[in-house]
PDB file of C-alpha atoms and ligand atoms in Angstrom:
ATOM      1  CA  MET A   1      51.710 -35.202 -39.505  1.00  0.00           C
ATOM      2  CA  ASP A   2      50.088 -35.833 -43.002  1.00  0.00           C
ATOM      3  CA  ILE A   3      53.554 -35.253 -44.940  1.00  0.00           C
ATOM      4  CA  GLU A   4      51.913 -36.179 -48.119  1.00  0.00           C
ATOM      5  CA  ALA A   5      48.637 -33.477 -47.292  1.00  0.00           C
ATOM      6  CA  GLU A   6      51.659 -30.525 -46.474  1.00  0.00           C
ATOM      7  CA  VAL A   7      53.312 -31.363 -49.484  1.00  0.00           C
ATOM      8  CA  LEU A   8      50.524 -31.143 -51.512  1.00  0.00           C
ATOM      9  CA  ARG A   9      49.320 -28.091 -49.850  1.00  0.00           C
ATOM     10  CA  THR A  10      52.706 -26.523 -50.417  1.00  0.00           C
ATOM     11  CA  ILE A  11      52.626 -27.306 -54.283  1.00  0.00           C
ATOM     12  CA  ARG A  12      49.010 -25.696 -54.503  1.00  0.00           C
ATOM     13  CA  GLU A  13      50.092 -22.859 -52.462  1.00  0.00           C
ATOM     14  CA  TYR A  14      52.969 -21.453 -54.198  1.00  0.00           C
ATOM     15  CA  ARG A  15      52.487 -23.292 -57.295  1.00  0.00           C
ATOM     16  CA  LEU A  16      55.290 -25.497 -57.516  1.00  0.00           C
ATOM     17  CA  ILE A  17      54.276 -27.333 -60.040  1.00  0.00           C
ATOM     18  CA  GLU A  18      51.553 -26.962 -62.961  1.00  0.00           C
ATOM     19  CA  GLY A  19      49.911 -29.165 -65.034  1.00  0.00           C
ATOM     20  CA  ASP A  20      52.139 -32.129 -66.725  1.00  0.00           C
ATOM     21  CA  GLU A  21      55.690 -30.552 -65.866  1.00  0.00           C
ATOM     22  CA  LYS A  22      58.388 -32.821 -66.115  1.00  0.00           C
ATOM     23  CA  VAL A  23      59.932 -32.546 -62.621  1.00  0.00           C
ATOM     24  CA  ALA A  24      63.483 -33.698 -62.131  1.00  0.00           C
ATOM     25  CA  VAL A  25      63.928 -34.549 -58.430  1.00  0.00           C
ATOM     26  CA  ALA A  26      67.742 -34.338 -57.499  1.00  0.00           C
ATOM     27  CA  LEU A  27      68.551 -37.803 -55.552  1.00  0.00           C
ATOM     28  CA  SER A  28      71.096 -37.910 -52.971  1.00  0.00           C
ATOM     29  CA  GLY A  29      69.963 -41.521 -52.022  1.00  0.00           C
ATOM     30  CA  GLY A  30      68.783 -40.006 -48.470  1.00  0.00           C
ATOM     31  CA  LYS A  31      65.561 -39.764 -46.650  1.00  0.00           C
ATOM     32  CA  ASP A  32      64.376 -36.447 -47.959  1.00  0.00           C
ATOM     33  CA  SER A  33      64.902 -37.112 -51.758  1.00  0.00           C
ATOM     34  CA  THR A  34      63.996 -40.038 -51.818  1.00  0.00           C
ATOM     35  CA  SER A  35      60.606 -39.235 -50.089  1.00  0.00           C
ATOM     36  CA  VAL A  36      60.077 -36.597 -52.469  1.00  0.00           C
ATOM     37  CA  LEU A  37      60.263 -38.588 -55.376  1.00  0.00           C
ATOM     38  CA  TYR A  38      57.838 -41.102 -53.714  1.00  0.00           C
ATOM     39  CA  ILE A  39      55.146 -38.501 -52.384  1.00  0.00           C
ATOM     40  CA  LEU A  40      55.374 -36.525 -56.144  1.00  0.00           C
ATOM     41  CA  ASN A  41      55.368 -39.622 -57.941  1.00  0.00           C
ATOM     42  CA  LYS A  42      52.333 -41.231 -55.824  1.00  0.00           C
ATOM     43  CA  LEU A  43      50.557 -37.768 -56.438  1.00  0.00           C
ATOM     44  CA  GLY A  44      50.945 -38.259 -60.127  1.00  0.00           C
ATOM     45  CA  TYR A  45      52.862 -35.937 -60.871  1.00  0.00           C
ATOM     46  CA  ASN A  46      55.826 -36.670 -64.013  1.00  0.00           C
ATOM     47  CA  VAL A  47      58.843 -37.147 -62.369  1.00  0.00           C
ATOM     48  CA  CYS A  48      61.912 -38.601 -63.059  1.00  0.00           C
ATOM     49  CA  GLY A  49      65.359 -38.872 -60.507  1.00  0.00           C
ATOM     50  CA  LEU A  50      68.468 -36.875 -61.597  1.00  0.00           C
ATOM     51  CA  MET A  51      71.439 -38.119 -59.190  1.00  0.00           C
ATOM     52  CA  ILE A  52      75.170 -37.020 -58.767  1.00  0.00           C
ATOM     53  CA  ASP A  53      77.263 -40.171 -58.709  1.00  0.00           C
ATOM     54  CA  LEU A  54      79.894 -38.002 -56.229  1.00  0.00           C
ATOM     55  CA  TYR A  55      82.326 -40.983 -56.008  1.00  0.00           C
ATOM     56  CA  LEU A  56      82.612 -40.749 -51.922  1.00  0.00           C
ATOM     57  CA  GLY A  57      83.502 -44.367 -51.803  1.00  0.00           C
ATOM     58  CA  GLU A  58      81.255 -47.385 -50.578  1.00  0.00           C
ATOM     59  CA  TRP A  59      78.732 -44.287 -49.402  1.00  0.00           C
ATOM     60  CA  SER A  60      78.155 -43.202 -53.018  1.00  0.00           C
ATOM     61  CA  ARG A  61      78.184 -46.602 -54.450  1.00  0.00           C
ATOM     62  CA  ILE A  62      75.120 -47.681 -51.936  1.00  0.00           C
ATOM     63  CA  HIS A  63      73.591 -44.603 -52.398  1.00  0.00           C
ATOM     64  CA  ARG A  64      73.536 -44.804 -56.436  1.00  0.00           C
ATOM     65  CA  GLU A  65      72.069 -48.806 -55.752  1.00  0.00           C
ATOM     66  CA  ASN A  66      69.797 -47.819 -53.811  1.00  0.00           C
ATOM     67  CA  MET A  67      68.716 -45.296 -55.930  1.00  0.00           C
ATOM     68  CA  GLU A  68      68.879 -47.440 -59.175  1.00  0.00           C
ATOM     69  CA  ARG A  69      66.627 -49.796 -57.519  1.00  0.00           C
ATOM     70  CA  PHE A  70      64.182 -47.550 -56.004  1.00  0.00           C
ATOM     71  CA  CYS A  71      63.627 -45.827 -59.261  1.00  0.00           C
ATOM     72  CA  ARG A  72      63.063 -49.467 -61.028  1.00  0.00           C
ATOM     73  CA  GLU A  73      60.610 -50.174 -58.489  1.00  0.00           C
ATOM     74  CA  LEU A  74      58.422 -47.275 -58.846  1.00  0.00           C
ATOM     75  CA  GLY A  75      59.047 -47.252 -62.574  1.00  0.00           C
ATOM     76  CA  VAL A  76      60.840 -44.075 -62.619  1.00  0.00           C
ATOM     77  CA  PRO A  77      63.420 -43.060 -65.026  1.00  0.00           C
ATOM     78  CA  LEU A  78      66.708 -41.952 -63.529  1.00  0.00           C
ATOM     79  CA  THR A  79      69.765 -40.425 -65.065  1.00  0.00           C
ATOM     80  CA  ILE A  80      72.798 -40.522 -63.185  1.00  0.00           C
ATOM     81  CA  ILE A  81      75.639 -37.754 -63.587  1.00  0.00           C
ATOM     82  CA  ASP A  82      78.671 -39.033 -63.234  1.00  0.00           C
ATOM     83  CA  LEU A  83      81.104 -36.500 -61.803  1.00  0.00           C
ATOM     84  CA  LYS A  84      84.321 -38.556 -63.442  1.00  0.00           C
ATOM     85  CA  GLU A  85      83.186 -38.129 -66.268  1.00  0.00           C
ATOM     86  CA  GLU A  86      82.124 -34.489 -65.844  1.00  0.00           C
ATOM     87  CA  LEU A  87      85.026 -33.172 -64.251  1.00  0.00           C
ATOM     88  CA  GLY A  88      87.612 -36.240 -64.428  1.00  0.00           C
ATOM     89  CA  GLN A  89      87.859 -36.256 -60.643  1.00  0.00           C
ATOM     90  CA  GLY A  90      85.946 -37.613 -57.448  1.00  0.00           C
ATOM     91  CA  ILE A  91      84.365 -34.916 -55.132  1.00  0.00           C
ATOM     92  CA  CYS A  92      87.273 -36.144 -52.386  1.00  0.00           C
ATOM     93  CA  PHE A  93      90.102 -35.287 -54.732  1.00  0.00           C
ATOM     94  CA  ILE A  94      88.392 -31.985 -55.672  1.00  0.00           C
ATOM     95  CA  LYS A  95      87.856 -31.014 -52.287  1.00  0.00           C
ATOM     96  CA  ALA A  96      91.612 -32.025 -51.320  1.00  0.00           C
ATOM     97  CA  VAL A  97      92.821 -30.052 -53.559  1.00  0.00           C
ATOM     98  CA  LEU A  98      91.148 -26.729 -52.781  1.00  0.00           C
ATOM     99  CA  ARG A  99      91.383 -27.321 -49.235  1.00  0.00           C
ATOM    100  CA  LYS A 100      95.111 -26.650 -49.998  1.00  0.00           C
ATOM    101  CA  LYS A 101      95.197 -24.272 -52.428  1.00  0.00           C
ATOM    102  CA  LYS A 102      92.566 -22.327 -51.216  1.00  0.00           C
ATOM    103  CA  ASN A 103      91.560 -23.276 -47.724  1.00  0.00           C
ATOM    104  CA  LEU A 104      88.168 -23.818 -48.985  1.00  0.00           C
ATOM    105  CA  THR A 105      86.411 -26.315 -46.614  1.00  0.00           C
ATOM    106  CA  GLY A 106      83.245 -27.415 -45.181  1.00  0.00           C
ATOM    107  CA  CYS A 107      79.986 -28.267 -47.731  1.00  0.00           C
ATOM    108  CA  THR A 108      80.757 -25.006 -49.916  1.00  0.00           C
ATOM    109  CA  VAL A 109      82.579 -26.543 -52.566  1.00  0.00           C
ATOM    110  CA  CYS A 110      80.496 -29.793 -52.895  1.00  0.00           C
ATOM    111  CA  GLY A 111      77.105 -27.400 -52.712  1.00  0.00           C
ATOM    112  CA  ILE A 112      78.439 -24.790 -55.546  1.00  0.00           C
ATOM    113  CA  ILE A 113      79.556 -27.953 -57.998  1.00  0.00           C
ATOM    114  CA  LYS A 114      75.892 -29.731 -57.094  1.00  0.00           C
ATOM    115  CA  ARG A 115      74.190 -27.041 -57.800  1.00  0.00           C
ATOM    116  CA  TRP A 116      76.053 -26.598 -61.033  1.00  0.00           C
ATOM    117  CA  LEU A 117      75.952 -30.179 -62.497  1.00  0.00           C
ATOM    118  CA  LEU A 118      72.130 -30.423 -61.117  1.00  0.00           C
ATOM    119  CA  ASN A 119      71.145 -27.353 -63.476  1.00  0.00           C
ATOM    120  CA  ARG A 120      72.920 -28.249 -66.584  1.00  0.00           C
ATOM    121  CA  GLY A 121      71.344 -31.941 -65.958  1.00  0.00           C
ATOM    122  CA  ALA A 122      67.957 -30.588 -65.740  1.00  0.00           C
ATOM    123  CA  LYS A 123      68.129 -28.772 -68.722  1.00  0.00           C
ATOM    124  CA  ARG A 124      69.927 -31.502 -70.720  1.00  0.00           C
ATOM    125  CA  ILE A 125      66.811 -33.771 -69.786  1.00  0.00           C
ATOM    126  CA  GLY A 126      64.372 -31.190 -70.593  1.00  0.00           C
ATOM    127  CA  ALA A 127      63.200 -30.759 -67.067  1.00  0.00           C
ATOM    128  CA  ASP A 128      60.765 -27.546 -66.313  1.00  0.00           C
ATOM    129  CA  LYS A 129      61.517 -27.796 -62.111  1.00  0.00           C
ATOM    130  CA  LEU A 130      64.183 -28.918 -60.176  1.00  0.00           C
ATOM    131  CA  ALA A 131      62.983 -30.723 -56.839  1.00  0.00           C
ATOM    132  CA  THR A 132      65.306 -30.896 -53.904  1.00  0.00           C
ATOM    133  CA  GLY A 133      64.572 -32.684 -50.114  1.00  0.00           C
ATOM    134  CA  HIS A 134      65.593 -29.651 -48.568  1.00  0.00           C
ATOM    135  CA  ASN A 135      63.099 -29.591 -45.470  1.00  0.00           C
ATOM    136  CA  LEU A 136      61.921 -27.396 -42.477  1.00  0.00           C
ATOM    137  CA  ASP A 137      65.165 -28.003 -40.461  1.00  0.00           C
ATOM    138  CA  ASP A 138      67.483 -27.002 -43.207  1.00  0.00           C
ATOM    139  CA  GLU A 139      66.000 -24.049 -43.870  1.00  0.00           C
ATOM    140  CA  ALA A 140      65.757 -22.708 -40.538  1.00  0.00           C
ATOM    141  CA  GLN A 141      69.356 -23.746 -40.291  1.00  0.00           C
ATOM    142  CA  ASN A 142      70.125 -21.651 -43.293  1.00  0.00           C
ATOM    143  CA  VAL A 143      68.355 -18.667 -41.815  1.00  0.00           C
ATOM    144  CA  LEU A 144      70.370 -18.798 -38.866  1.00  0.00           C
ATOM    145  CA  MET A 145      73.731 -19.757 -40.339  1.00  0.00           C
ATOM    146  CA  ASN A 146      73.697 -17.067 -43.005  1.00  0.00           C
ATOM    147  CA  PHE A 147      72.184 -14.645 -40.232  1.00  0.00           C
ATOM    148  CA  LEU A 148      75.110 -15.363 -37.990  1.00  0.00           C
ATOM    149  CA  LYS A 149      77.760 -15.496 -40.891  1.00  0.00           C
ATOM    150  CA  GLY A 150      76.274 -11.801 -41.671  1.00  0.00           C
ATOM    151  CA  ASN A 151      75.481 -13.063 -44.947  1.00  0.00           C
ATOM    152  CA  ILE A 152      71.508 -12.620 -44.825  1.00  0.00           C
ATOM    153  CA  PHE A 153      71.341 -11.791 -48.358  1.00  0.00           C
ATOM    154  CA  LEU A 154      72.811 -15.041 -49.614  1.00  0.00           C
ATOM    155  CA  GLY A 155      69.325 -16.947 -47.976  1.00  0.00           C
ATOM    156  CA  VAL A 156      66.853 -14.411 -49.812  1.00  0.00           C
ATOM    157  CA  ASN A 157      66.303 -16.533 -52.851  1.00  0.00           C
ATOM    158  CA  SER A 158      65.276 -19.757 -49.968  1.00  0.00           C
ATOM    159  CA  ALA A 159      61.559 -20.363 -50.614  1.00  0.00           C
ATOM    160  CA  PRO A 160      59.316 -23.312 -51.606  1.00  0.00           C
ATOM    161  CA  ALA A 161      60.138 -22.447 -55.190  1.00  0.00           C
ATOM    162  CA  THR A 162      63.494 -20.602 -55.892  1.00  0.00           C
ATOM    163  CA  GLY A 163      64.747 -18.556 -58.998  1.00  0.00           C
ATOM    164  CA  GLY A 164      62.394 -17.353 -61.106  1.00  0.00           C
ATOM    165  CA  LYS A 165      60.568 -19.087 -63.810  1.00  0.00           C
ATOM    166  CA  LYS A 166      61.817 -16.270 -66.016  1.00  0.00           C
ATOM    167  CA  VAL A 167      65.588 -16.396 -65.098  1.00  0.00           C
ATOM    168  CA  GLU A 168      67.455 -17.382 -68.666  1.00  0.00           C
ATOM    169  CA  GLY A 169      69.549 -20.473 -68.085  1.00  0.00           C
ATOM    170  CA  PHE A 170      67.950 -21.720 -64.562  1.00  0.00           C
ATOM    171  CA  VAL A 171      65.613 -24.351 -64.006  1.00  0.00           C
ATOM    172  CA  GLN A 172      63.336 -23.486 -61.296  1.00  0.00           C
ATOM    173  CA  ARG A 173      64.186 -25.000 -58.167  1.00  0.00           C
ATOM    174  CA  ILE A 174      61.228 -26.410 -55.943  1.00  0.00           C
ATOM    175  CA  LYS A 175      61.191 -27.550 -52.660  1.00  0.00           C
ATOM    176  CA  PRO A 176      58.325 -29.726 -51.630  1.00  0.00           C
ATOM    177  CA  LEU A 177      59.183 -30.207 -47.866  1.00  0.00           C
ATOM    178  CA  PHE A 178      59.975 -26.840 -47.338  1.00  0.00           C
ATOM    179  CA  PHE A 179      57.392 -26.688 -44.195  1.00  0.00           C
ATOM    180  CA  VAL A 180      57.780 -30.458 -43.198  1.00  0.00           C
ATOM    181  CA  PRO A 181      60.324 -30.805 -40.301  1.00  0.00           C
ATOM    182  CA  GLU A 182      63.142 -33.368 -40.461  1.00  0.00           C
ATOM    183  CA  SER A 183      61.417 -36.025 -37.527  1.00  0.00           C
ATOM    184  CA  GLU A 184      58.745 -36.292 -39.934  1.00  0.00           C
ATOM    185  CA  VAL A 185      60.309 -37.158 -42.921  1.00  0.00           C
ATOM    186  CA  LEU A 186      62.116 -39.634 -40.909  1.00  0.00           C
ATOM    187  CA  LYS A 187      59.488 -41.555 -39.652  1.00  0.00           C
ATOM    188  CA  TYR A 188      57.333 -41.033 -42.776  1.00  0.00           C
ATOM    189  CA  ALA A 189      60.765 -43.011 -44.548  1.00  0.00           C
ATOM    190  CA  LYS A 190      60.930 -45.964 -41.957  1.00  0.00           C
ATOM    191  CA  ARG A 191      57.053 -46.583 -41.989  1.00  0.00           C
ATOM    192  CA  LYS A 192      57.762 -46.788 -45.684  1.00  0.00           C
ATOM    193  CA  LYS A 193      60.408 -49.135 -45.301  1.00  0.00           C
ATOM    194  CA  PHE A 194      62.303 -47.647 -47.668  1.00  0.00           C
ATOM    195  CA  LYS A 195      65.496 -49.247 -48.307  1.00  0.00           C
ATOM    196  CA  ILE A 196      67.996 -46.386 -47.958  1.00  0.00           C
ATOM    197  CA  LEU A 197      71.249 -45.390 -46.031  1.00  0.00           C
ATOM    198  CA  TYR A 198      70.206 -43.321 -42.861  1.00  0.00           C
ATOM    199  CA  ASP A 199      73.857 -41.803 -42.440  1.00  0.00           C
ATOM    200  CA  LYS A 200      74.501 -38.260 -42.430  1.00  0.00           C
ATOM    201  CA  CYS A 201      77.153 -37.589 -45.592  1.00  0.00           C
ATOM    202  CA  PRO A 202      80.694 -38.848 -44.570  1.00  0.00           C
ATOM    203  CA  CYS A 203      82.358 -35.640 -45.454  1.00  0.00           C
ATOM    204  CA  ALA A 204      79.632 -32.946 -43.265  1.00  0.00           C
ATOM    205  CA  PHE A 205      82.080 -32.792 -39.974  1.00  0.00           C
ATOM    206  CA  GLY A 206      82.961 -29.901 -38.154  1.00  0.00           C
ATOM    207  CA  THR A 207      80.958 -27.529 -40.550  1.00  0.00           C
ATOM    208  CA  TYR A 208      78.868 -24.377 -39.751  1.00  0.00           C
ATOM    209  CA  ARG A 209      76.032 -26.765 -40.754  1.00  0.00           C
ATOM    210  CA  VAL A 210      76.873 -29.674 -38.390  1.00  0.00           C
ATOM    211  CA  ASP A 211      77.223 -26.915 -35.395  1.00  0.00           C
ATOM    212  CA  THR A 212      73.970 -25.188 -36.363  1.00  0.00           C
ATOM    213  CA  ARG A 213      72.196 -28.145 -36.158  1.00  0.00           C
ATOM    214  CA  GLU A 214      73.457 -28.952 -32.699  1.00  0.00           C
ATOM    215  CA  TRP A 215      72.344 -25.890 -31.172  1.00  0.00           C
ATOM    216  CA  MET A 216      68.709 -26.160 -33.067  1.00  0.00           C
ATOM    217  CA  ARG A 217      68.328 -29.563 -31.237  1.00  0.00           C
ATOM    218  CA  GLY A 218      65.982 -28.327 -28.876  1.00  0.00           C
ATOM    219  CA  ILE A 219      63.710 -26.136 -30.921  1.00  0.00           C
ATOM    220  CA  GLY A 220      60.234 -27.154 -31.764  1.00  0.00           C
ATOM    221  CA  TYR A 221      58.241 -27.726 -34.949  1.00  0.00           C
ATOM    222  CA  ASP A 222      56.447 -24.033 -34.180  1.00  0.00           C
ATOM    223  CA  LYS A 223      59.484 -22.057 -33.754  1.00  0.00           C
ATOM    224  CA  LYS A 224      61.007 -23.542 -36.746  1.00  0.00           C
ATOM    225  CA  ARG A 225      58.402 -23.020 -38.829  1.00  0.00           C
ATOM    226  CA  GLN A 226      58.279 -19.155 -37.352  1.00  0.00           C
ATOM    227  CA  ILE A 227      61.904 -18.799 -38.457  1.00  0.00           C
ATOM    228  CA  VAL A 228      61.323 -19.936 -41.856  1.00  0.00           C
ATOM    229  CA  GLU A 229      58.331 -17.732 -42.339  1.00  0.00           C
ATOM    230  CA  ASN A 230      59.322 -14.628 -40.744  1.00  0.00           C
ATOM    231  CA  PHE A 231      62.018 -14.924 -42.957  1.00  0.00           C
ATOM    232  CA  GLN A 232      60.244 -15.149 -45.907  1.00  0.00           C
ATOM    233  CA  LYS A 233      58.587 -11.730 -45.110  1.00  0.00           C
ATOM    234  CA  ILE A 234      61.699 -10.305 -44.990  1.00  0.00           C
ATOM    235  CA  ALA A 235      62.986 -11.530 -47.574  1.00  0.00           C
ATOM    236  CA  LEU A 236      60.078 -11.177 -50.503  1.00  0.00           C
ATOM    237  CA  PRO A 237      61.044  -7.558 -51.059  1.00  0.00           C
ATOM    238  CA  LEU A 238      64.649  -8.279 -51.305  1.00  0.00           C
ATOM    239  CA  ARG A 239      64.328 -11.409 -53.604  1.00  0.00           C
ATOM    240  CA  ARG A 240      63.953  -8.807 -56.785  1.00  0.00           C
ATOM    241  CA  ARG A 241      67.373  -7.976 -55.914  1.00  0.00           C
ATOM    242  CA  ALA A 242      68.881 -10.871 -55.937  1.00  0.00           C
ATOM    243  CA  PHE A 243      68.510 -11.796 -59.878  1.00  0.00           C
ATOM    244  CA  GLU A 244      69.726  -8.562 -61.007  1.00  0.00           C
ATOM    245  CA  GLY A 245      72.868  -8.672 -62.625  1.00  0.00           C
ATOM    246  CA  VAL A 246      72.946 -12.134 -63.245  1.00  0.00           C
ATOM    247  CA  SER A 247      74.418 -12.741 -66.934  1.00  0.00           C
ATOM    248  CA  PHE A 248      76.211 -15.725 -68.161  1.00  0.00           C
ATOM    249  CA  CYS A 249      79.512 -17.616 -67.999  1.00  0.00           C
ATOM    250  CA  LYS A 250      82.224 -16.961 -70.332  1.00  0.00           C
ATOM    251  CA  ASN A 251      83.147 -20.357 -69.457  1.00  0.00           C
ATOM    252  CA  CYS A 252      80.501 -22.659 -69.329  1.00  0.00           C
ATOM    253  CA  GLY A 253      77.278 -20.615 -70.214  1.00  0.00           C
ATOM    254  CA  GLU A 254      75.494 -21.224 -66.932  1.00  0.00           C
ATOM    255  CA  PRO A 255      74.124 -17.921 -64.900  1.00  0.00           C
ATOM    256  CA  SER A 256      76.344 -16.028 -63.284  1.00  0.00           C
ATOM    257  CA  ARG A 257      76.888 -12.892 -61.341  1.00  0.00           C
ATOM    258  CA  GLY A 258      80.967 -12.334 -62.382  1.00  0.00           C
ATOM    259  CA  GLU A 259      82.436 -13.137 -65.707  1.00  0.00           C
ATOM    260  CA  LEU A 260      83.168 -16.640 -64.299  1.00  0.00           C
ATOM    261  CA  CYS A 261      80.693 -18.647 -62.371  1.00  0.00           C
ATOM    262  CA  ASN A 262      81.561 -20.135 -59.030  1.00  0.00           C
ATOM    263  CA  ALA A 263      81.744 -23.566 -60.427  1.00  0.00           C
ATOM    264  CA  CYS A 264      84.264 -22.319 -62.891  1.00  0.00           C
ATOM    265  CA  LYS A 265      86.207 -20.371 -60.477  1.00  0.00           C
ATOM    266  CA  ILE A 266      86.541 -23.744 -58.806  1.00  0.00           C
ATOM    267  CA  PHE A 267      87.715 -25.525 -61.913  1.00  0.00           C
ATOM    268  CA  VAL A 268      90.210 -23.011 -62.558  1.00  0.00           C
ATOM    269  CA  GLU A 269      92.126 -24.276 -59.125  1.00  0.00           C
ATOM    270  CA  ILE A 270      91.824 -28.240 -59.756  1.00  0.00           C
TER     271      ILE A 270
HETATM  272  P1  AMP B   1      72.870 -31.915 -49.304  1.00  0.00           P
HETATM  273  O1  AMP B   1      73.096 -30.699 -49.721  1.00  0.00           O
HETATM  274  O2  AMP B   1      73.434 -32.771 -48.977  1.00  0.00           O
HETATM  275  O3  AMP B   1      71.774 -31.350 -47.869  1.00  0.00           O
HETATM  276  O4  AMP B   1      71.557 -32.155 -49.894  1.00  0.00           O
HETATM  277  C1  AMP B   1      70.370 -31.212 -50.292  1.00  0.00           C
HETATM  278  C2  AMP B   1      69.548 -31.365 -51.162  1.00  0.00           C
HETATM  279  O5  AMP B   1      70.472 -31.755 -52.529  1.00  0.00           O
HETATM  280  C3  AMP B   1      68.803 -33.422 -51.217  1.00  0.00           C
HETATM  281  O6  AMP B   1      67.637 -33.479 -50.411  1.00  0.00           O
HETATM  282  C4  AMP B   1      68.924 -33.455 -52.759  1.00  0.00           C
HETATM  283  O7  AMP B   1      67.704 -32.919 -53.051  1.00  0.00           O
HETATM  284  C5  AMP B   1      70.110 -32.695 -53.480  1.00  0.00           C
HETATM  285  N1  AMP B   1      71.381 -33.815 -53.406  1.00  0.00           N
HETATM  286  C6  AMP B   1      72.339 -33.989 -52.404  1.00  0.00           C
HETATM  287  N2  AMP B   1      73.381 -34.230 -52.753  1.00  0.00           N
HETATM  288  C7  AMP B   1      73.016 -35.110 -54.123  1.00  0.00           C
HETATM  289  C8  AMP B   1      73.607 -35.667 -55.246  1.00  0.00           C
HETATM  290  N3  AMP B   1      74.536 -36.747 -55.114  1.00  0.00           N
HETATM  291  N4  AMP B   1      72.739 -36.126 -56.595  1.00  0.00           N
HETATM  292  C9  AMP B   1      71.500 -35.084 -56.715  1.00  0.00           C
HETATM  293  N5  AMP B   1      70.957 -34.696 -55.734  1.00  0.00           N
HETATM  294  C10 AMP B   1      71.652 -34.310 -54.462  1.00  0.00           C
HETATM  295 ZN1   ZN B   2      80.861 -21.574 -65.320  1.00  0.00          ZN
END
């Protein structure tokens, strides 16, 4: 697959980026988000990097150094969101407290905190869009995971461009690799010889996502694409509902469904 062409097709078809909009690429340091930054920059878009240092020991330190070097070499500005400066603790401490107090495990906590910090960070640097490295495999896994958990509504907002442009307080999230399978991103990153780590997050073990990834190992590109595209057909009419009733968190001011946003509900506990 010609990933660069597929990304350009997705951007044009779904109008992910217009004119010289400023696109902050959420960089984890992994192959997906690194490839997104590289490709968008190569295609001439106005990009910058936005990375959260989660303080996951050596893993975070190496990822951060890699991204600092990568952005420097590309001549792209990078903003680091320092979790300890923002919340006073690293992610392991936060997860440990929540496991004990609320029996909350898995990647949910990390996901909520990342989304909260990235939306705030993107607004702070004046970004028009926030690009993530989610690929076709991630999206197909999400469809199945939400279905199996009986949470289909959770996923209706997942699309190449998430969240309407007009939703106040949200920086629209875009996924340029939405139709690119993980195996192709891996090949691309290796061919380009990106100096990055290829390991999965050390925290993501024993989770539903890991199980789902295993089940889906034998499913080919066409089937994954069908899962994602067919889900989009169901999701489209439901999507309008997803942003109904969104107001603002009384604690942090970020968009929220209830009085407190999901992140602030977590912060109350730590
Ligand atoms: P994950 O939830 O770890 O599978 O990551 C999904 C996407 O979220 C990545 O492709 C990145 O775009 C973004 N992301 C994950 N971790 C970070 C981080 N520490 N800083 C910034 N963006 C991140
Ligand atoms: Zn809040």
